[in-house]
Amino acid sequence: MSSNIRVPQQERSIEKKNKIIQAGYELFSEVGYYGTNTVEIAKRAGVSTGIVYGYFEDKRDILICVLEIYIDKVYKPLAQIMERTSRPVDVRKLALAMIDKTIELHEQNAKLHNTLHSLATTDEAVNAQFISLENKITEQASKQLVKLGINPENITEKVHLAMNIVQSYAHETVFDSHNYIDYAKMKELVCNILVELLK
Amino acid sequence: MSSNIRVPQQERSIEKKNKIIQAGYELFSEVGYYGTNTVEIAKRAGVSTGIVYGYFEDKRDILICVLEIYIDKVYKPLAQIMERTSRPVDVRKLALAMIDKTIELHEQNAKLHNTLHSLATTDEAVNAQFISLENKITEQASKQLVKLGINPENITEKVHLAMNIVQSYAHETVFDSHNYIDYAKMKELVCNILVELLK
Amino acid sequence: MSSNIRVPQQERSIEKKNKIIQAGYELFSEVGYYGTNTVEIAKRAGVSTGIVYGYFEDKRDILICVLEIYIDKVYKPLAQIMERTSRPVDVRKLALAMIDKTIELHEQNAKLHNTLHSLATTDEAVNAQFISLENKITEQASKQLVKLGINPENITEKVHLAMNIVQSYAHETVFDSHNYIDYAKMKELVCNILVELLK
Amino acid sequence: MSSNIRVPQQERSIEKKNKIIQAGYELFSEVGYYGTNTVEIAKRAGVSTGIVYGYFEDKRDILICVLEIYIDKVYKPLAQIMERTSRPVDVRKLALAMIDKTIELHEQNAKLHNTLHSLATTDEAVNAQFISLENKITEQASKQLVKLGINPENITEKVHLAMNIVQSYAHETVFDSHNYIDYAKMKELVCNILVELLK
DNA sequence: AATGAATGAGCCTTCATTCAT
DNA sequence: AATGAATGAAGGCTCATTCAT
């Protein structure tokens, strides 16, 4: 029963719940969801196995909470950049800021990102969360750009596409796997594309 | 021991090995790597559980083979499109062809793609294969484009970026999760970007 | 240690202990001993988990107390019927009264009865309590019947057997599982047997 | 899936399945259903834990099979006594035979009987099996008695009641818990009742 | 006397892998 | 080369009991 799950109101409890989520965050990042077991999560969080099930329905429930944290971590900084942008917009500068922040976020979360994305294939709730995240980002950015005077024609498609391109690029850069690629040059290309797209 | 693994020379054996790989391919696609067990793979392949370990070292070894097949399936059709393109190049037409083929490939393999990508996070060999695939595609496409008269400046970066953008778009379209997106319009945008990038 | 178990002398404490026993009574009845957990008992009793172990040694100890209550609930009403019977005895009427009361008791306690009986198999103390209950009933009824002028020959055996037969019948009736049985007719047969037995 | 459960056709397999059931039979008898764990069942059966789940869906499934065996063990001998009785019927002799056989059966199975009966409270399938057993015995005995010339009036009720009385008595005797009871005398009383009931 | 969060042993079950045939 | 029954370690989860407050 979901009703048996503790909704921690005391500070200490919230702290403990967060510790477990944090432990899950780390372990899922390091060795994936299936490479992590509940005993390990408990150990890392510094609690007993049993109490984990005092705070979470099951292992998947921890994942869902980790996902929430992840989404917050990713969404907020990007939203902030958009919010803080004011007229007149320097699209190139804005693009650059978004790229750099996305890279930074990816550096911290790339492995978890992959793990979560793969689980989205089998878990509808996880998938739904991801979709909703993209919705939120696209919507917020679109509105803000229009407000800032960007041509509103097909703005949603443009922004969504821009987001994907930036994501792709950040992923590339972080994993830095292709040594024949000049990532600085590529960044410039990405910037150009974004500028062109939103002009 | 790797030395105990049969290298099937007899026709029948090769056939059987391929059946197992095919079964793995299907099951990993349908329910993911961790949702598949070896008994199920054997059953689907129409062989005994035991013999699976006559052809493969372990479950992961099947995955590696599935990955090879996957890579072939994805690489060849795209390479073919490039090969068959001849002067004078209509970049827009070529871009469109690549997009459509990528979408088609994604439609058939998207779930497996996700599964494999996530495993790449924890399995270096899987990761390496993916990187090598991208290398191959980029390299081949770059050479061909140069041969066809496209401006060779930063061609590798351009092609790689183009690839990523197409991938992103294909993924979006196939999963079609954002109902506020006009995917036809977005495709046009993608085409424009590619044309601009490679002109 | 048994010495750490509080013997509640304060009214409030006794009340609380009884509440726990009552909660145990209900839950053991509803879902059996193994289907009940101590957290649930505490919740139903309106006390904390911890304090349960202030009043009881362990979960089994609660069971023992529930058993005592159960025995009282069953013994007293039957004893009363015997006590209140006076000369001249109408054996048929008495038999009927006992049958009806036994049915009534069974209706309220049949599931707990089963649960307790099964535990008697593995728990000697539980078993002893049951035996002692039957002893008490048999003894009291025998004495009373003799006092009322019933033939004392083998009276203990007769009474004990009569008890068992009534029990059996009550169980049948309450669970009413065999739809081919005319329970009213069977009741008549039981009555006849008892009358014949005690004449 | 039930389809994954091996239906053992090979002799060896049947043997092994029976060994597991036998182990369950013994352990459930000795320490009850909840006092038995699957590792113990496997150990006693001389097999591994895993293979238990090759033959049975889960622990409860073993119970169901044990129940089937139990029912056979109880039903067949009693049915046989009825079958082998021929005209002219000596009801007292028949009653005695049934009593003695019931006692014998109880001696071997009383503890399991209790365990199963208690589980019937929480498990509808177990309960249904018990009811069906009683149905079978009653029906068969009734038919046979009528065939043998016993007065058919209310025969079902009479037989069912007789069964219950014999059961009760057997239970008493086997557990021999009341040392003030002369069980031989009581047996005589039971016989008288049965003779009277069926005359 | 009381709370309820915390503990951790133990349970049922799964599944990659091995082995007797 | 092939079978599929068998193994047993490991995982998720529960719950009687304890303990810090």
PDB file of C-alpha atoms in Angstrom, chain B residues 13-197:
ATOM      1  CA  SER B  13      26.007 -24.474 -36.734  1.00  0.00           C
ATOM      2  CA  ILE B  14      26.260 -21.030 -38.243  1.00  0.00           C
ATOM      3  CA  GLU B  15      22.562 -21.121 -38.857  1.00  0.00           C
ATOM      4  CA  LYS B  16      21.921 -22.018 -35.245  1.00  0.00           C
ATOM      5  CA  LYS B  17      24.197 -19.305 -33.967  1.00  0.00           C
ATOM      6  CA  ASN B  18      22.392 -16.779 -36.113  1.00  0.00           C
ATOM      7  CA  LYS B  19      19.051 -17.961 -34.836  1.00  0.00           C
ATOM      8  CA  ILE B  20      20.179 -17.301 -31.305  1.00  0.00           C
ATOM      9  CA  ILE B  21      21.429 -13.858 -32.216  1.00  0.00           C
ATOM     10  CA  GLN B  22      18.150 -13.149 -33.971  1.00  0.00           C
ATOM     11  CA  ALA B  23      16.216 -14.295 -30.898  1.00  0.00           C
ATOM     12  CA  GLY B  24      18.355 -12.046 -28.758  1.00  0.00           C
ATOM     13  CA  TYR B  25      17.797  -9.195 -31.160  1.00  0.00           C
ATOM     14  CA  GLU B  26      14.059  -9.552 -30.927  1.00  0.00           C
ATOM     15  CA  LEU B  27      13.864 -10.043 -27.195  1.00  0.00           C
ATOM     16  CA  PHE B  28      16.299  -7.275 -26.307  1.00  0.00           C
ATOM     17  CA  SER B  29      14.213  -5.029 -28.544  1.00  0.00           C
ATOM     18  CA  GLU B  30      10.939  -6.048 -26.994  1.00  0.00           C
ATOM     19  CA  VAL B  31      11.729  -6.180 -23.299  1.00  0.00           C
ATOM     20  CA  GLY B  32      15.281  -4.962 -22.949  1.00  0.00           C
ATOM     21  CA  TYR B  33      18.438  -6.764 -21.914  1.00  0.00           C
ATOM     22  CA  TYR B  34      17.471  -7.217 -18.288  1.00  0.00           C
ATOM     23  CA  GLY B  35      13.939  -8.206 -19.174  1.00  0.00           C
ATOM     24  CA  THR B  36      15.244 -11.085 -21.260  1.00  0.00           C
ATOM     25  CA  ASN B  37      16.545 -14.343 -19.863  1.00  0.00           C
ATOM     26  CA  THR B  38      18.632 -16.961 -21.568  1.00  0.00           C
ATOM     27  CA  VAL B  39      15.960 -19.641 -21.353  1.00  0.00           C
ATOM     28  CA  GLU B  40      13.662 -17.356 -23.307  1.00  0.00           C
ATOM     29  CA  ILE B  41      16.336 -16.656 -25.906  1.00  0.00           C
ATOM     30  CA  ALA B  42      16.916 -20.382 -26.391  1.00  0.00           C
ATOM     31  CA  LYS B  43      13.204 -21.047 -26.640  1.00  0.00           C
ATOM     32  CA  ARG B  44      12.694 -18.315 -29.230  1.00  0.00           C
ATOM     33  CA  ALA B  45      15.710 -19.572 -31.175  1.00  0.00           C
ATOM     34  CA  GLY B  46      14.369 -23.099 -31.064  1.00  0.00           C
ATOM     35  CA  VAL B  47      17.434 -24.520 -29.354  1.00  0.00           C
ATOM     36  CA  SER B  48      18.254 -25.860 -25.944  1.00  0.00           C
ATOM     37  CA  THR B  49      19.411 -23.697 -23.081  1.00  0.00           C
ATOM     38  CA  GLY B  50      22.691 -25.505 -22.831  1.00  0.00           C
ATOM     39  CA  ILE B  51      23.785 -25.108 -26.387  1.00  0.00           C
ATOM     40  CA  VAL B  52      23.556 -21.348 -26.114  1.00  0.00           C
ATOM     41  CA  TYR B  53      26.690 -21.647 -24.035  1.00  0.00           C
ATOM     42  CA  GLY B  54      28.219 -23.714 -26.755  1.00  0.00           C
ATOM     43  CA  TYR B  55      28.071 -20.744 -29.089  1.00  0.00           C
ATOM     44  CA  PHE B  56      28.409 -17.852 -26.680  1.00  0.00           C
ATOM     45  CA  GLU B  57      30.537 -17.232 -23.670  1.00  0.00           C
ATOM     46  CA  ASP B  58      27.747 -15.709 -21.723  1.00  0.00           C
ATOM     47  CA  LYS B  59      24.639 -13.598 -22.061  1.00  0.00           C
ATOM     48  CA  ARG B  60      26.683 -10.484 -22.652  1.00  0.00           C
ATOM     49  CA  ASP B  61      28.407 -12.189 -25.548  1.00  0.00           C
ATOM     50  CA  ILE B  62      25.034 -12.541 -27.246  1.00  0.00           C
ATOM     51  CA  LEU B  63      24.517  -8.860 -26.702  1.00  0.00           C
ATOM     52  CA  ILE B  64      27.788  -8.067 -28.391  1.00  0.00           C
ATOM     53  CA  CYS B  65      26.743 -10.079 -31.412  1.00  0.00           C
ATOM     54  CA  VAL B  66      23.350  -8.464 -31.479  1.00  0.00           C
ATOM     55  CA  LEU B  67      25.099  -5.137 -31.414  1.00  0.00           C
ATOM     56  CA  GLU B  68      27.169  -6.113 -34.448  1.00  0.00           C
ATOM     57  CA  ILE B  69      24.060  -7.022 -36.370  1.00  0.00           C
ATOM     58  CA  TYR B  70      22.426  -3.811 -35.295  1.00  0.00           C
ATOM     59  CA  ILE B  71      25.373  -1.788 -36.486  1.00  0.00           C
ATOM     60  CA  ASP B  72      25.319  -3.492 -39.845  1.00  0.00           C
ATOM     61  CA  LYS B  73      21.635  -2.895 -40.190  1.00  0.00           C
ATOM     62  CA  VAL B  74      22.087   0.772 -39.520  1.00  0.00           C
ATOM     63  CA  TYR B  75      25.345   1.437 -41.293  1.00  0.00           C
ATOM     64  CA  LYS B  76      24.843  -0.270 -44.613  1.00  0.00           C
ATOM     65  CA  PRO B  77      21.692   1.459 -45.837  1.00  0.00           C
ATOM     66  CA  LEU B  78      23.057   4.869 -44.990  1.00  0.00           C
ATOM     67  CA  ALA B  79      26.399   4.131 -46.598  1.00  0.00           C
ATOM     68  CA  GLN B  80      24.604   2.923 -49.672  1.00  0.00           C
ATOM     69  CA  ILE B  81      22.722   6.183 -50.059  1.00  0.00           C
ATOM     70  CA  MET B  82      25.988   8.057 -49.952  1.00  0.00           C
ATOM     71  CA  GLU B  83      27.691   5.707 -52.380  1.00  0.00           C
ATOM     72  CA  ARG B  84      24.941   5.921 -54.922  1.00  0.00           C
ATOM     73  CA  THR B  85      24.915   9.689 -54.945  1.00  0.00           C
ATOM     74  CA  SER B  86      26.697  11.186 -57.915  1.00  0.00           C
ATOM     75  CA  ARG B  87      27.451  14.586 -59.286  1.00  0.00           C
ATOM     76  CA  PRO B  88      25.945  17.007 -59.438  1.00  0.00           C
ATOM     77  CA  VAL B  89      24.755  16.704 -55.824  1.00  0.00           C
ATOM     78  CA  ASP B  90      21.346  17.983 -54.865  1.00  0.00           C
ATOM     79  CA  VAL B  91      22.114  18.451 -51.182  1.00  0.00           C
ATOM     80  CA  ARG B  92      18.477  18.915 -50.214  1.00  0.00           C
ATOM     81  CA  LYS B  93      17.483  15.723 -51.939  1.00  0.00           C
ATOM     82  CA  LEU B  94      20.369  13.841 -50.349  1.00  0.00           C
ATOM     83  CA  ALA B  95      19.497  15.207 -46.917  1.00  0.00           C
ATOM     84  CA  LEU B  96      15.924  14.146 -47.374  1.00  0.00           C
ATOM     85  CA  ALA B  97      16.952  10.654 -48.394  1.00  0.00           C
ATOM     86  CA  MET B  98      19.180  10.315 -45.336  1.00  0.00           C
ATOM     87  CA  ILE B  99      16.440  11.588 -43.045  1.00  0.00           C
ATOM     88  CA  ASP B 100      13.853   9.221 -44.426  1.00  0.00           C
ATOM     89  CA  LYS B 101      16.143   6.230 -44.256  1.00  0.00           C
ATOM     90  CA  THR B 102      17.188   7.105 -40.713  1.00  0.00           C
ATOM     91  CA  ILE B 103      13.555   7.333 -39.702  1.00  0.00           C
ATOM     92  CA  GLU B 104      12.871   3.985 -41.290  1.00  0.00           C
ATOM     93  CA  LEU B 105      15.792   2.415 -39.449  1.00  0.00           C
ATOM     94  CA  HIS B 106      14.690   3.991 -36.219  1.00  0.00           C
ATOM     95  CA  GLU B 107      11.200   2.684 -36.617  1.00  0.00           C
ATOM     96  CA  GLN B 108      12.589  -0.820 -36.741  1.00  0.00           C
ATOM     97  CA  ASN B 109      15.247  -0.481 -34.088  1.00  0.00           C
ATOM     98  CA  ALA B 110      14.474   2.362 -31.746  1.00  0.00           C
ATOM     99  CA  LYS B 111      13.901   0.278 -28.644  1.00  0.00           C
ATOM    100  CA  LEU B 112      17.007  -1.774 -29.172  1.00  0.00           C
ATOM    101  CA  HIS B 113      18.897   1.425 -29.860  1.00  0.00           C
ATOM    102  CA  ASN B 114      17.931   2.743 -26.450  1.00  0.00           C
ATOM    103  CA  THR B 115      18.735  -0.523 -24.733  1.00  0.00           C
ATOM    104  CA  LEU B 116      22.153  -0.678 -26.327  1.00  0.00           C
ATOM    105  CA  HIS B 117      22.923   2.939 -25.642  1.00  0.00           C
ATOM    106  CA  SER B 118      22.191   2.506 -21.979  1.00  0.00           C
ATOM    107  CA  LEU B 119      24.392  -0.563 -21.750  1.00  0.00           C
ATOM    108  CA  ALA B 120      27.152   1.442 -23.356  1.00  0.00           C
ATOM    109  CA  THR B 121      27.264   3.374 -20.114  1.00  0.00           C
ATOM    110  CA  THR B 122      28.324   0.336 -18.149  1.00  0.00           C
ATOM    111  CA  ASP B 123      30.025  -1.708 -20.810  1.00  0.00           C
ATOM    112  CA  GLU B 124      33.088  -0.291 -22.453  1.00  0.00           C
ATOM    113  CA  ALA B 125      33.040  -2.717 -25.386  1.00  0.00           C
ATOM    114  CA  VAL B 126      29.505  -1.743 -26.245  1.00  0.00           C
ATOM    115  CA  ASN B 127      30.439   1.873 -26.029  1.00  0.00           C
ATOM    116  CA  ALA B 128      33.433   1.373 -28.279  1.00  0.00           C
ATOM    117  CA  GLN B 129      31.295  -0.277 -30.921  1.00  0.00           C
ATOM    118  CA  PHE B 130      28.911   2.647 -30.964  1.00  0.00           C
ATOM    119  CA  ILE B 131      31.726   5.112 -31.306  1.00  0.00           C
ATOM    120  CA  SER B 132      33.238   3.107 -34.102  1.00  0.00           C
ATOM    121  CA  LEU B 133      29.914   3.028 -35.912  1.00  0.00           C
ATOM    122  CA  GLU B 134      29.665   6.789 -35.809  1.00  0.00           C
ATOM    123  CA  ASN B 135      33.255   7.035 -36.941  1.00  0.00           C
ATOM    124  CA  LYS B 136      32.588   4.836 -39.914  1.00  0.00           C
ATOM    125  CA  ILE B 137      29.496   6.704 -40.992  1.00  0.00           C
ATOM    126  CA  THR B 138      31.089  10.085 -40.581  1.00  0.00           C
ATOM    127  CA  GLU B 139      34.253   9.112 -42.347  1.00  0.00           C
ATOM    128  CA  GLN B 140      32.554   7.490 -45.290  1.00  0.00           C
ATOM    129  CA  ALA B 141      30.055  10.283 -45.735  1.00  0.00           C
ATOM    130  CA  SER B 142      32.721  12.950 -45.439  1.00  0.00           C
ATOM    131  CA  LYS B 143      34.929  11.355 -48.073  1.00  0.00           C
ATOM    132  CA  GLN B 144      32.065  10.896 -50.436  1.00  0.00           C
ATOM    133  CA  LEU B 145      30.836  14.445 -50.035  1.00  0.00           C
ATOM    134  CA  VAL B 146      34.250  15.850 -50.696  1.00  0.00           C
ATOM    135  CA  LYS B 147      34.517  13.624 -53.705  1.00  0.00           C
ATOM    136  CA  LEU B 148      31.193  15.029 -54.852  1.00  0.00           C
ATOM    137  CA  GLY B 149      32.503  18.542 -54.646  1.00  0.00           C
ATOM    138  CA  ILE B 150      31.248  19.729 -51.283  1.00  0.00           C
ATOM    139  CA  ASN B 151      33.402  22.285 -49.549  1.00  0.00           C
ATOM    140  CA  PRO B 152      35.924  20.208 -47.568  1.00  0.00           C
ATOM    141  CA  GLU B 153      36.454  22.790 -44.854  1.00  0.00           C
ATOM    142  CA  ASN B 154      35.621  21.217 -41.479  1.00  0.00           C
ATOM    143  CA  ILE B 155      33.774  18.542 -43.352  1.00  0.00           C
ATOM    144  CA  THR B 156      34.149  15.967 -40.574  1.00  0.00           C
ATOM    145  CA  GLU B 157      32.599  18.234 -37.974  1.00  0.00           C
ATOM    146  CA  LYS B 158      29.841  19.234 -40.335  1.00  0.00           C
ATOM    147  CA  VAL B 159      28.991  15.684 -41.282  1.00  0.00           C
ATOM    148  CA  HIS B 160      29.108  14.436 -37.731  1.00  0.00           C
ATOM    149  CA  LEU B 161      26.880  17.246 -36.582  1.00  0.00           C
ATOM    150  CA  ALA B 162      24.526  16.631 -39.476  1.00  0.00           C
ATOM    151  CA  MET B 163      24.343  12.975 -38.497  1.00  0.00           C
ATOM    152  CA  ASN B 164      23.461  13.834 -34.958  1.00  0.00           C
ATOM    153  CA  ILE B 165      20.787  16.254 -36.000  1.00  0.00           C
ATOM    154  CA  VAL B 166      19.200  13.721 -38.287  1.00  0.00           C
ATOM    155  CA  GLN B 167      19.341  11.107 -35.535  1.00  0.00           C
ATOM    156  CA  SER B 168      17.698  13.453 -33.097  1.00  0.00           C
ATOM    157  CA  TYR B 169      14.965  14.283 -35.513  1.00  0.00           C
ATOM    158  CA  ALA B 170      14.353  10.644 -36.395  1.00  0.00           C
ATOM    159  CA  HIS B 171      14.081   9.753 -32.742  1.00  0.00           C
ATOM    160  CA  GLU B 172      11.558  12.524 -32.180  1.00  0.00           C
ATOM    161  CA  THR B 173       9.452  11.537 -35.122  1.00  0.00           C
ATOM    162  CA  VAL B 174       9.408   7.858 -34.362  1.00  0.00           C
ATOM    163  CA  PHE B 175       8.385   8.286 -30.765  1.00  0.00           C
ATOM    164  CA  ASP B 176       6.110  11.141 -31.777  1.00  0.00           C
ATOM    165  CA  SER B 177       5.648  12.049 -28.186  1.00  0.00           C
ATOM    166  CA  HIS B 178       5.120  15.781 -28.388  1.00  0.00           C
ATOM    167  CA  ASN B 179       1.741  16.434 -29.855  1.00  0.00           C
ATOM    168  CA  TYR B 180       2.350  20.142 -30.122  1.00  0.00           C
ATOM    169  CA  ILE B 181       5.075  19.568 -32.696  1.00  0.00           C
ATOM    170  CA  ASP B 182       4.421  19.736 -36.406  1.00  0.00           C
ATOM    171  CA  TYR B 183       6.883  17.081 -37.500  1.00  0.00           C
ATOM    172  CA  ALA B 184       6.571  17.857 -41.199  1.00  0.00           C
ATOM    173  CA  LYS B 185       7.511  21.453 -40.537  1.00  0.00           C
ATOM    174  CA  MET B 186      10.366  20.326 -38.376  1.00  0.00           C
ATOM    175  CA  LYS B 187      11.659  18.089 -41.121  1.00  0.00           C
ATOM    176  CA  GLU B 188      11.779  21.090 -43.413  1.00  0.00           C
ATOM    177  CA  LEU B 189      13.783  22.957 -40.800  1.00  0.00           C
ATOM    178  CA  VAL B 190      16.195  20.069 -40.492  1.00  0.00           C
ATOM    179  CA  CYS B 191      16.633  20.010 -44.257  1.00  0.00           C
ATOM    180  CA  ASN B 192      17.354  23.697 -44.350  1.00  0.00           C
ATOM    181  CA  ILE B 193      19.960  23.321 -41.665  1.00  0.00           C
ATOM    182  CA  LEU B 194      21.708  20.520 -43.508  1.00  0.00           C
ATOM    183  CA  VAL B 195      21.655  22.398 -46.800  1.00  0.00           C
ATOM    184  CA  GLU B 196      23.033  25.488 -45.150  1.00  0.00           C
ATOM    185  CA  LEU B 197      25.662  23.444 -43.289  1.00  0.00           C
TER     186      LEU B 197
END
